[in-house]
mmCIF file of C-alpha atoms in Angstrom:
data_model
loop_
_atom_site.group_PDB
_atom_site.id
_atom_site.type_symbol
_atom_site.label_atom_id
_atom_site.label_comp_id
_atom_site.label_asym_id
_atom_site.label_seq_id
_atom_site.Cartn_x
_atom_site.Cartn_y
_atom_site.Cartn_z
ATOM 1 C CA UNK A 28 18.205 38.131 161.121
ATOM 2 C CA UNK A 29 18.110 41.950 161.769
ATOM 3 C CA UNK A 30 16.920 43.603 164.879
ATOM 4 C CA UNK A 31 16.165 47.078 165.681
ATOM 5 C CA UNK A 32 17.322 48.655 168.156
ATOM 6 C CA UNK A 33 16.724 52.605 168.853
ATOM 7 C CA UNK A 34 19.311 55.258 169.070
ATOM 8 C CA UNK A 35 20.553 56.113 172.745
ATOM 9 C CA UNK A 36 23.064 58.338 174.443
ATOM 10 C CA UNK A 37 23.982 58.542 178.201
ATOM 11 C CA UNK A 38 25.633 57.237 180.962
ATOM 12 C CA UNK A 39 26.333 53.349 181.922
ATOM 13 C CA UNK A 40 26.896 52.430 185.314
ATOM 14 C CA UNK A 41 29.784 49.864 185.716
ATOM 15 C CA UNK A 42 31.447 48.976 189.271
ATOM 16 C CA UNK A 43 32.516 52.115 190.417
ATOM 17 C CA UNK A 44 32.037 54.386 187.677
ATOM 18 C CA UNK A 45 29.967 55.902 184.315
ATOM 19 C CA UNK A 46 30.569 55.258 180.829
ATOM 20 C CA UNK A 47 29.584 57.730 178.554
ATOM 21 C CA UNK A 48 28.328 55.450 175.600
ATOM 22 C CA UNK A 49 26.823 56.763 172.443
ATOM 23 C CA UNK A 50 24.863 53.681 170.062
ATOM 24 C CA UNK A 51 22.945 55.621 166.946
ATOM 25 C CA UNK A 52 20.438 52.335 166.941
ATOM 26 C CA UNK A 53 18.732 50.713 163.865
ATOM 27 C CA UNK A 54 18.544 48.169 161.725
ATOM 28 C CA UNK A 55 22.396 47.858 160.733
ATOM 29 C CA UNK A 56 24.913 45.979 161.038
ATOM 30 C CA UNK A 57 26.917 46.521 165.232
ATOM 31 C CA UNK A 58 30.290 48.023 165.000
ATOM 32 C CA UNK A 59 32.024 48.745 168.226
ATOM 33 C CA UNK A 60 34.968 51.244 168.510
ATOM 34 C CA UNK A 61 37.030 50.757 170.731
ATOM 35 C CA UNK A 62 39.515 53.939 171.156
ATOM 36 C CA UNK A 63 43.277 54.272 171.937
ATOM 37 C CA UNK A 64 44.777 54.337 175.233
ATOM 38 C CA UNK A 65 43.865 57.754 176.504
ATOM 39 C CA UNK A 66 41.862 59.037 173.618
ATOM 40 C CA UNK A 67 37.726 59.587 173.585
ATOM 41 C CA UNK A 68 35.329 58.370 170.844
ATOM 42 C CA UNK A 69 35.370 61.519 169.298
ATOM 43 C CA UNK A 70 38.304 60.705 167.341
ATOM 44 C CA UNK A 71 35.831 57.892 165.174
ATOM 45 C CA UNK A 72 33.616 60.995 163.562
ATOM 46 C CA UNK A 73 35.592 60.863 160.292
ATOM 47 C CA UNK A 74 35.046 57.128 160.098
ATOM 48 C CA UNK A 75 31.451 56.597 160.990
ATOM 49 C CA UNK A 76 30.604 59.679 158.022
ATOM 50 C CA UNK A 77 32.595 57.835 155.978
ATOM 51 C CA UNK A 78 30.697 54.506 156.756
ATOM 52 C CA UNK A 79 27.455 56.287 157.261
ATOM 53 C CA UNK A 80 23.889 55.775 158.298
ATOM 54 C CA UNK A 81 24.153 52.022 157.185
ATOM 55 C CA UNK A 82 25.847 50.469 159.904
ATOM 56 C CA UNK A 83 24.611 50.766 163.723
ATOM 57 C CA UNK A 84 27.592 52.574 165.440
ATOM 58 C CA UNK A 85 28.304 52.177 169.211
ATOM 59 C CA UNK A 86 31.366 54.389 170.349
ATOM 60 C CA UNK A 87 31.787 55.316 174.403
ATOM 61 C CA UNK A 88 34.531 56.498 176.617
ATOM 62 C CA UNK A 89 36.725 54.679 178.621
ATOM 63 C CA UNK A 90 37.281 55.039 182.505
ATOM 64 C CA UNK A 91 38.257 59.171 183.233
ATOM 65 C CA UNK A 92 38.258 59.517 179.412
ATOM 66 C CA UNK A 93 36.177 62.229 177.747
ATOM 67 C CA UNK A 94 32.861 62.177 179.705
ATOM 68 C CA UNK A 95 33.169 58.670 181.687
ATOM 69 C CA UNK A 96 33.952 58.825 185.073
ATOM 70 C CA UNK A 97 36.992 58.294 186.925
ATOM 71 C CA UNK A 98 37.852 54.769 188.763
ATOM 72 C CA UNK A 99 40.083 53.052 191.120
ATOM 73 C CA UNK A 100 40.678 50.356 188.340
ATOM 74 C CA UNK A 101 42.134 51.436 185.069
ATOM 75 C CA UNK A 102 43.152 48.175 184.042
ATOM 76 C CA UNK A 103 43.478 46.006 180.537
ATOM 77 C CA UNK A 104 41.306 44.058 182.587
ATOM 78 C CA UNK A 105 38.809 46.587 183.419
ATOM 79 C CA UNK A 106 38.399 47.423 180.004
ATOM 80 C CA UNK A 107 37.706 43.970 179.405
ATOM 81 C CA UNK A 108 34.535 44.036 181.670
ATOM 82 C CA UNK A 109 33.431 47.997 180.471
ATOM 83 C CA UNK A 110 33.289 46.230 176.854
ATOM 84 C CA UNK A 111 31.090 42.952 178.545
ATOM 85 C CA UNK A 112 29.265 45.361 180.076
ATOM 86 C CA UNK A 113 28.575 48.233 177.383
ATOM 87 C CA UNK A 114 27.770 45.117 174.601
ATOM 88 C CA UNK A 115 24.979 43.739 177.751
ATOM 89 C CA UNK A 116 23.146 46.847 178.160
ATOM 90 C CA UNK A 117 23.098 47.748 174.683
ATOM 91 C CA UNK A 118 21.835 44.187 173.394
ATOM 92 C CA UNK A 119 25.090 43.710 170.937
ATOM 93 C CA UNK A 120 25.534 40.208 169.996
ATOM 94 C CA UNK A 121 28.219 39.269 167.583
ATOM 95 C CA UNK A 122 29.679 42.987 167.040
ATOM 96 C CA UNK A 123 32.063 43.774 164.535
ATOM 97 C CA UNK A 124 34.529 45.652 166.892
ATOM 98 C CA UNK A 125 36.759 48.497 165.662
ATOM 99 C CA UNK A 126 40.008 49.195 167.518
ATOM 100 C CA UNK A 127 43.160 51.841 167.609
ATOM 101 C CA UNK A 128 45.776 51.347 168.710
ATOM 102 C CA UNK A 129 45.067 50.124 172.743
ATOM 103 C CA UNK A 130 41.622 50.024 171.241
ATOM 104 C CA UNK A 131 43.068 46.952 168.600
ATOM 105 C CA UNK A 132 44.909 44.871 171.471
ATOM 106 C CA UNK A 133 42.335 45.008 173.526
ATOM 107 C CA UNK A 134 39.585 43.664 170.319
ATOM 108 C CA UNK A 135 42.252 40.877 169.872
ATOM 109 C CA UNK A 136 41.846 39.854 173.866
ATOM 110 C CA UNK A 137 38.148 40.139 174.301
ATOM 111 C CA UNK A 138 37.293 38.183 170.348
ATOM 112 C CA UNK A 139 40.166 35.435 171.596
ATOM 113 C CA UNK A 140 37.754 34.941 174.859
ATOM 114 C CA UNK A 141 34.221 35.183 173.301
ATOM 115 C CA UNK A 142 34.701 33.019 169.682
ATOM 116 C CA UNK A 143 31.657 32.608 169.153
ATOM 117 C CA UNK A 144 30.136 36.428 169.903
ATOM 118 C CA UNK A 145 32.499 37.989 167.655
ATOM 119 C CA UNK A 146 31.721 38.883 163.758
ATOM 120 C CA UNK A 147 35.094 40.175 163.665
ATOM 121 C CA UNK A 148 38.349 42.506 164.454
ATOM 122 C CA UNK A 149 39.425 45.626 162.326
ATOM 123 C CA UNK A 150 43.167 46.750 164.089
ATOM 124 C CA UNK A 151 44.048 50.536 163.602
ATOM 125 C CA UNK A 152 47.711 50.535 163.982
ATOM 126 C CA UNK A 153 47.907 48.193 166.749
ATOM 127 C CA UNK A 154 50.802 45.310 166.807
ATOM 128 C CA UNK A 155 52.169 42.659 168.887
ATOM 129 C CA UNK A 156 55.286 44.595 170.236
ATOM 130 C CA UNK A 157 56.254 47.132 173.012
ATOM 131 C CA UNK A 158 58.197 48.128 175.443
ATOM 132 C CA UNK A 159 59.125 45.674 178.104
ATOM 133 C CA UNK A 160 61.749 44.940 181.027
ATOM 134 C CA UNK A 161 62.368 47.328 183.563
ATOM 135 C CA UNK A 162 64.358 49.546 180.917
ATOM 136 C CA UNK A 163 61.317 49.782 179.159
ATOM 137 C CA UNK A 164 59.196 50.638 181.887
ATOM 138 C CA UNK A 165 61.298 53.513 183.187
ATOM 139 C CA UNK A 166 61.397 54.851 179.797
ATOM 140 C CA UNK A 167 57.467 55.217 180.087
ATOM 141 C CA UNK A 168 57.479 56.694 183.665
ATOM 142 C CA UNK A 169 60.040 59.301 182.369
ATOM 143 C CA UNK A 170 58.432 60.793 179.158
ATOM 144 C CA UNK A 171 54.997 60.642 181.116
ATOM 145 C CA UNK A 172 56.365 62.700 184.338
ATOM 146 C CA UNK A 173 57.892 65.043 181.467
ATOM 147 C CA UNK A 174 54.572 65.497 180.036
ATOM 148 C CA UNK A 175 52.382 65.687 183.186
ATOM 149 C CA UNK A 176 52.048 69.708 183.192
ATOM 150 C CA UNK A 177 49.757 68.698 179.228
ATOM 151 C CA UNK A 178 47.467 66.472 180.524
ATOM 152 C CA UNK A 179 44.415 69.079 181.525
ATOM 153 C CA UNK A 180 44.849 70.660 178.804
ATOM 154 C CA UNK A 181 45.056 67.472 176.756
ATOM 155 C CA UNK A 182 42.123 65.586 178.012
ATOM 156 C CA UNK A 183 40.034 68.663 176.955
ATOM 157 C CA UNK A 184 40.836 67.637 173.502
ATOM 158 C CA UNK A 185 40.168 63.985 173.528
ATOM 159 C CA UNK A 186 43.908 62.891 174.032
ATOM 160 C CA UNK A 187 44.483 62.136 177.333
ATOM 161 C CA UNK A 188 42.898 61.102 180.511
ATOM 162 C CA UNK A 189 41.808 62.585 183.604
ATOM 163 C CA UNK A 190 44.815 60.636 185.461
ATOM 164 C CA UNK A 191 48.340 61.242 187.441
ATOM 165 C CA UNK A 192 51.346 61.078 185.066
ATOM 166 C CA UNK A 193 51.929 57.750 187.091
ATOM 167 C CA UNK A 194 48.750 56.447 186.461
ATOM 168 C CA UNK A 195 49.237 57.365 182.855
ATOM 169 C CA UNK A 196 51.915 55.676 182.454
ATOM 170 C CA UNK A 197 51.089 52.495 184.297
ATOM 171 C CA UNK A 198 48.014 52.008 181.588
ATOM 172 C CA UNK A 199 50.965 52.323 179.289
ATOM 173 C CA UNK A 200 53.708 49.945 180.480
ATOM 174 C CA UNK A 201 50.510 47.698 180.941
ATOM 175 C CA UNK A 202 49.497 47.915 177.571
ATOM 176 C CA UNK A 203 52.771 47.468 176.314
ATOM 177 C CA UNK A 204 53.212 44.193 178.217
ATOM 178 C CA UNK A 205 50.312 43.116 177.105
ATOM 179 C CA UNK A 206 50.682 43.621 173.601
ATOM 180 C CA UNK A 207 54.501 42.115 173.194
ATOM 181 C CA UNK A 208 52.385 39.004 174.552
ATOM 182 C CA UNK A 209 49.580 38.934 172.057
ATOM 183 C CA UNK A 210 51.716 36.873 169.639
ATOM 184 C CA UNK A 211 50.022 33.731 170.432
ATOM 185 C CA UNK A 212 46.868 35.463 170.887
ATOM 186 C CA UNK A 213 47.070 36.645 167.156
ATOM 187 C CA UNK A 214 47.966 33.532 165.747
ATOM 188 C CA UNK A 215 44.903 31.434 167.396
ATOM 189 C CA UNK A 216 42.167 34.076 166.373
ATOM 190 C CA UNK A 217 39.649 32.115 164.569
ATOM 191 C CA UNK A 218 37.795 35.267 163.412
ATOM 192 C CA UNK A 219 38.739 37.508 160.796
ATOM 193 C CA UNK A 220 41.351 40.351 161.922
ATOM 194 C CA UNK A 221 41.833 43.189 159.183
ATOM 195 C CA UNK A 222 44.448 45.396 160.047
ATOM 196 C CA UNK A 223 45.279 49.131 158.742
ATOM 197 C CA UNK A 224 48.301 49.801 159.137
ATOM 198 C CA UNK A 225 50.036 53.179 159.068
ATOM 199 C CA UNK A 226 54.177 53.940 158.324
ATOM 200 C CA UNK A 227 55.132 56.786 160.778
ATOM 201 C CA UNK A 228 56.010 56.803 164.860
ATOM 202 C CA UNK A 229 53.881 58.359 167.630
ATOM 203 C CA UNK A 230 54.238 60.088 170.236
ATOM 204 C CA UNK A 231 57.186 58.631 172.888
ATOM 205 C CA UNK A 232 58.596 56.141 169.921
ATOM 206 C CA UNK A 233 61.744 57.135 167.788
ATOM 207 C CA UNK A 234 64.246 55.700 165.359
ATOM 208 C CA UNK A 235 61.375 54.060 163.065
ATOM 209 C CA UNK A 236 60.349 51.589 166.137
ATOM 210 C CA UNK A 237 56.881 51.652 165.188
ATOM 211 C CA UNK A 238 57.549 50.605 161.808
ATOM 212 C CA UNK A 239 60.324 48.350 162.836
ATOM 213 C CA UNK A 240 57.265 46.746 165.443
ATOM 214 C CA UNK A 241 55.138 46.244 162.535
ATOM 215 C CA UNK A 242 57.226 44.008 160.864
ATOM 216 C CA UNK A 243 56.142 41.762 163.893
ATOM 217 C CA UNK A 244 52.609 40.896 162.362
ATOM 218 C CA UNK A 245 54.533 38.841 158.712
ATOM 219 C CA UNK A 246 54.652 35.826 160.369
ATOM 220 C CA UNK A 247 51.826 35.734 162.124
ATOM 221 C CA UNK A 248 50.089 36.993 158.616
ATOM 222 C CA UNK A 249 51.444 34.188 157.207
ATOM 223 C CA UNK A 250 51.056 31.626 159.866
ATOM 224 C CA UNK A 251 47.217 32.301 160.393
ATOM 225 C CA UNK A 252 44.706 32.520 157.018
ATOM 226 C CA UNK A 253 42.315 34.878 159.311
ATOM 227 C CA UNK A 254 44.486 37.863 159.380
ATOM 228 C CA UNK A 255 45.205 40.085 156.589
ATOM 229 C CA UNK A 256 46.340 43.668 155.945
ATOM 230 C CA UNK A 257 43.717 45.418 154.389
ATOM 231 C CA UNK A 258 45.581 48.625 153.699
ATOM 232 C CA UNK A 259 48.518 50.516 154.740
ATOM 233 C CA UNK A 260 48.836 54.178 154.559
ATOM 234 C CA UNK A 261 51.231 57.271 154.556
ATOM 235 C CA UNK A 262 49.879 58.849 157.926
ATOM 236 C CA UNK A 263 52.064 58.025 161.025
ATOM 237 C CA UNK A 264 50.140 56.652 164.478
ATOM 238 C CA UNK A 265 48.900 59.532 165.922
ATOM 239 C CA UNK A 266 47.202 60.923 162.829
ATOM 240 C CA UNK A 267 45.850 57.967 161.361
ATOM 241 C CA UNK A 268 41.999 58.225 161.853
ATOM 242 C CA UNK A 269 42.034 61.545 160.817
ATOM 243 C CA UNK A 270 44.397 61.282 157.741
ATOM 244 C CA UNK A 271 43.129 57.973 156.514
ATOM 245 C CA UNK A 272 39.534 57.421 157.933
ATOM 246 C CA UNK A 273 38.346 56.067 154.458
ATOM 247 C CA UNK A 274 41.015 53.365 154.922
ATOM 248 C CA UNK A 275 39.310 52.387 158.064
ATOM 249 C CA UNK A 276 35.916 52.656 156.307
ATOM 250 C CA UNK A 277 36.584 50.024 153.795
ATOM 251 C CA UNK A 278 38.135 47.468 156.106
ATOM 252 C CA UNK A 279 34.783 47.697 158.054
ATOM 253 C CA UNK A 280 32.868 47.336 154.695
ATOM 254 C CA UNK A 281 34.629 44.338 153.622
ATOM 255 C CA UNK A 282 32.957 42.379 156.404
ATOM 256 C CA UNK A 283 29.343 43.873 154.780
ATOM 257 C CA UNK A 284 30.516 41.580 151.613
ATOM 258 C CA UNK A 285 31.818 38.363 153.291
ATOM 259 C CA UNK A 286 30.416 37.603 156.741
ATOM 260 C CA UNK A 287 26.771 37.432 155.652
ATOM 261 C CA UNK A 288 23.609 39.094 157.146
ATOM 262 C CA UNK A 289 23.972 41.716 160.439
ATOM 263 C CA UNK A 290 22.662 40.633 163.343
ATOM 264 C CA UNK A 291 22.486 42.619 166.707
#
């Protein structure tokens, strides 16, 4: 069955700040982006025109990203509850969620909780790997003090937060624990998982680690039926919704062809 719902934009209230949430409504299918660490939803335009009017997109910023408001809580955790909380007030039941990078880990988390209210995951260049230890975690603090004097600037343009260089980097060495513990969170998902994978770094990695991470995901691939690689492409991390947005757009459309009617 397929509900309508109508087409809103504005602020949420959740705990102790605003989500700026964007749903265009209608009949089609739910399809919840969920962006990277310190990024806004702007970065999803080239995707949902590629996907078009078809689909019912819901995109919104995270906590002191684009126009949400800041919080004394930017946790994995607290992104947990933003997504709870955005898919309640919107009436979303069993969304198709679409996630880069932080974005994918934190799909993986929330669909491995709710089994039953998830249609399924698409992963942008997100992988069960990253930087641990306290090595790793003073290699975060380090580049992020470095790169503290481009953050206002940067979070005018959808690419960082409205955070300290500390705070920045604690969502980081957060999300990087996090994800070097997904493994067995990967390999229980009973929900499909399509995952678009790019071939370059980003920003802070070097030596090929990113593609060296990647290589991460071929036994899990192999170990559970549910996740597949739908594509991988030339762009590196950083560039890859803009670069290779159709890529995206067909890993989303697959579900249109095998999980059956939308419902939301």
């Amino acid at each position: 069955m397929t509900s309508k719902q109508s087409a809103w934009t504005g602020m949420l209230s959740v705990e102790d700040t605003a989500l700026y949430v964007s749903d265009t409504g209608g009949p089609g299918r739910p399809v919840v982006y969920l962006n990277g660490a310190y990024a806004d939803q702007s970065h999803w335009k080239r995707v949902l025109a590629d996907l078009g009017s078809g689909y019912r997109h819901i995109t919104y910023d995270q906590r002191a990203r684009g126009k949400s408001k800041r919080s004394a809580d930017y946790s994995f955790e607290a992104c947990i509850r933003d997504l709870d909380a955005v898919l309640t007030a919107r009436g979303v039941d069993r969304p198709l969620l679409v996630g880069w990078s932080y974005g994918g880990i934190l799909g993986w988390h929330w669909a491995d909780r709710n089994p039953d209210r998830v249609l399924g995951v698409v992963t942008v260049d997100a992988f069960p790997v990253g930087l641990t230890g306290e090595a790793g975690r003073e290699r975060i603090r380090k580049l992020f003090r470095r790169m503290r004097w481009l953050f206002p600037i940067a979070s005018r343009l959808g690419l960082a937060a409205r955070m300290t260089a500390d705070q920045h980097a604690e969502v980081n060495i957060e999300c990087n624990e996090i994800a070097a513990a997904s493994v067995p969170v990967l390999d229980r998902l009973t929900c499909p998982v399509r995952f678009v994978l790019a071939t370059g770094d980003s920003l802070g990695s070097k030596d090929g680690e990113m593609e060296q991470g990647r290589t991460v995901l071929d036994p899990l691939l192999a170990s559970n039926p549910n996740l597949k690689v739908s594509a991988k492409v030339a762009s590196n991390h950083s560039k890859i919704l803009r670069n290779d947005s159709p890529a995206v757009a067909d890993a989303v459309r697959e579900f249109a062809v095998t999980r059956g009617p939308a419902v939301g």
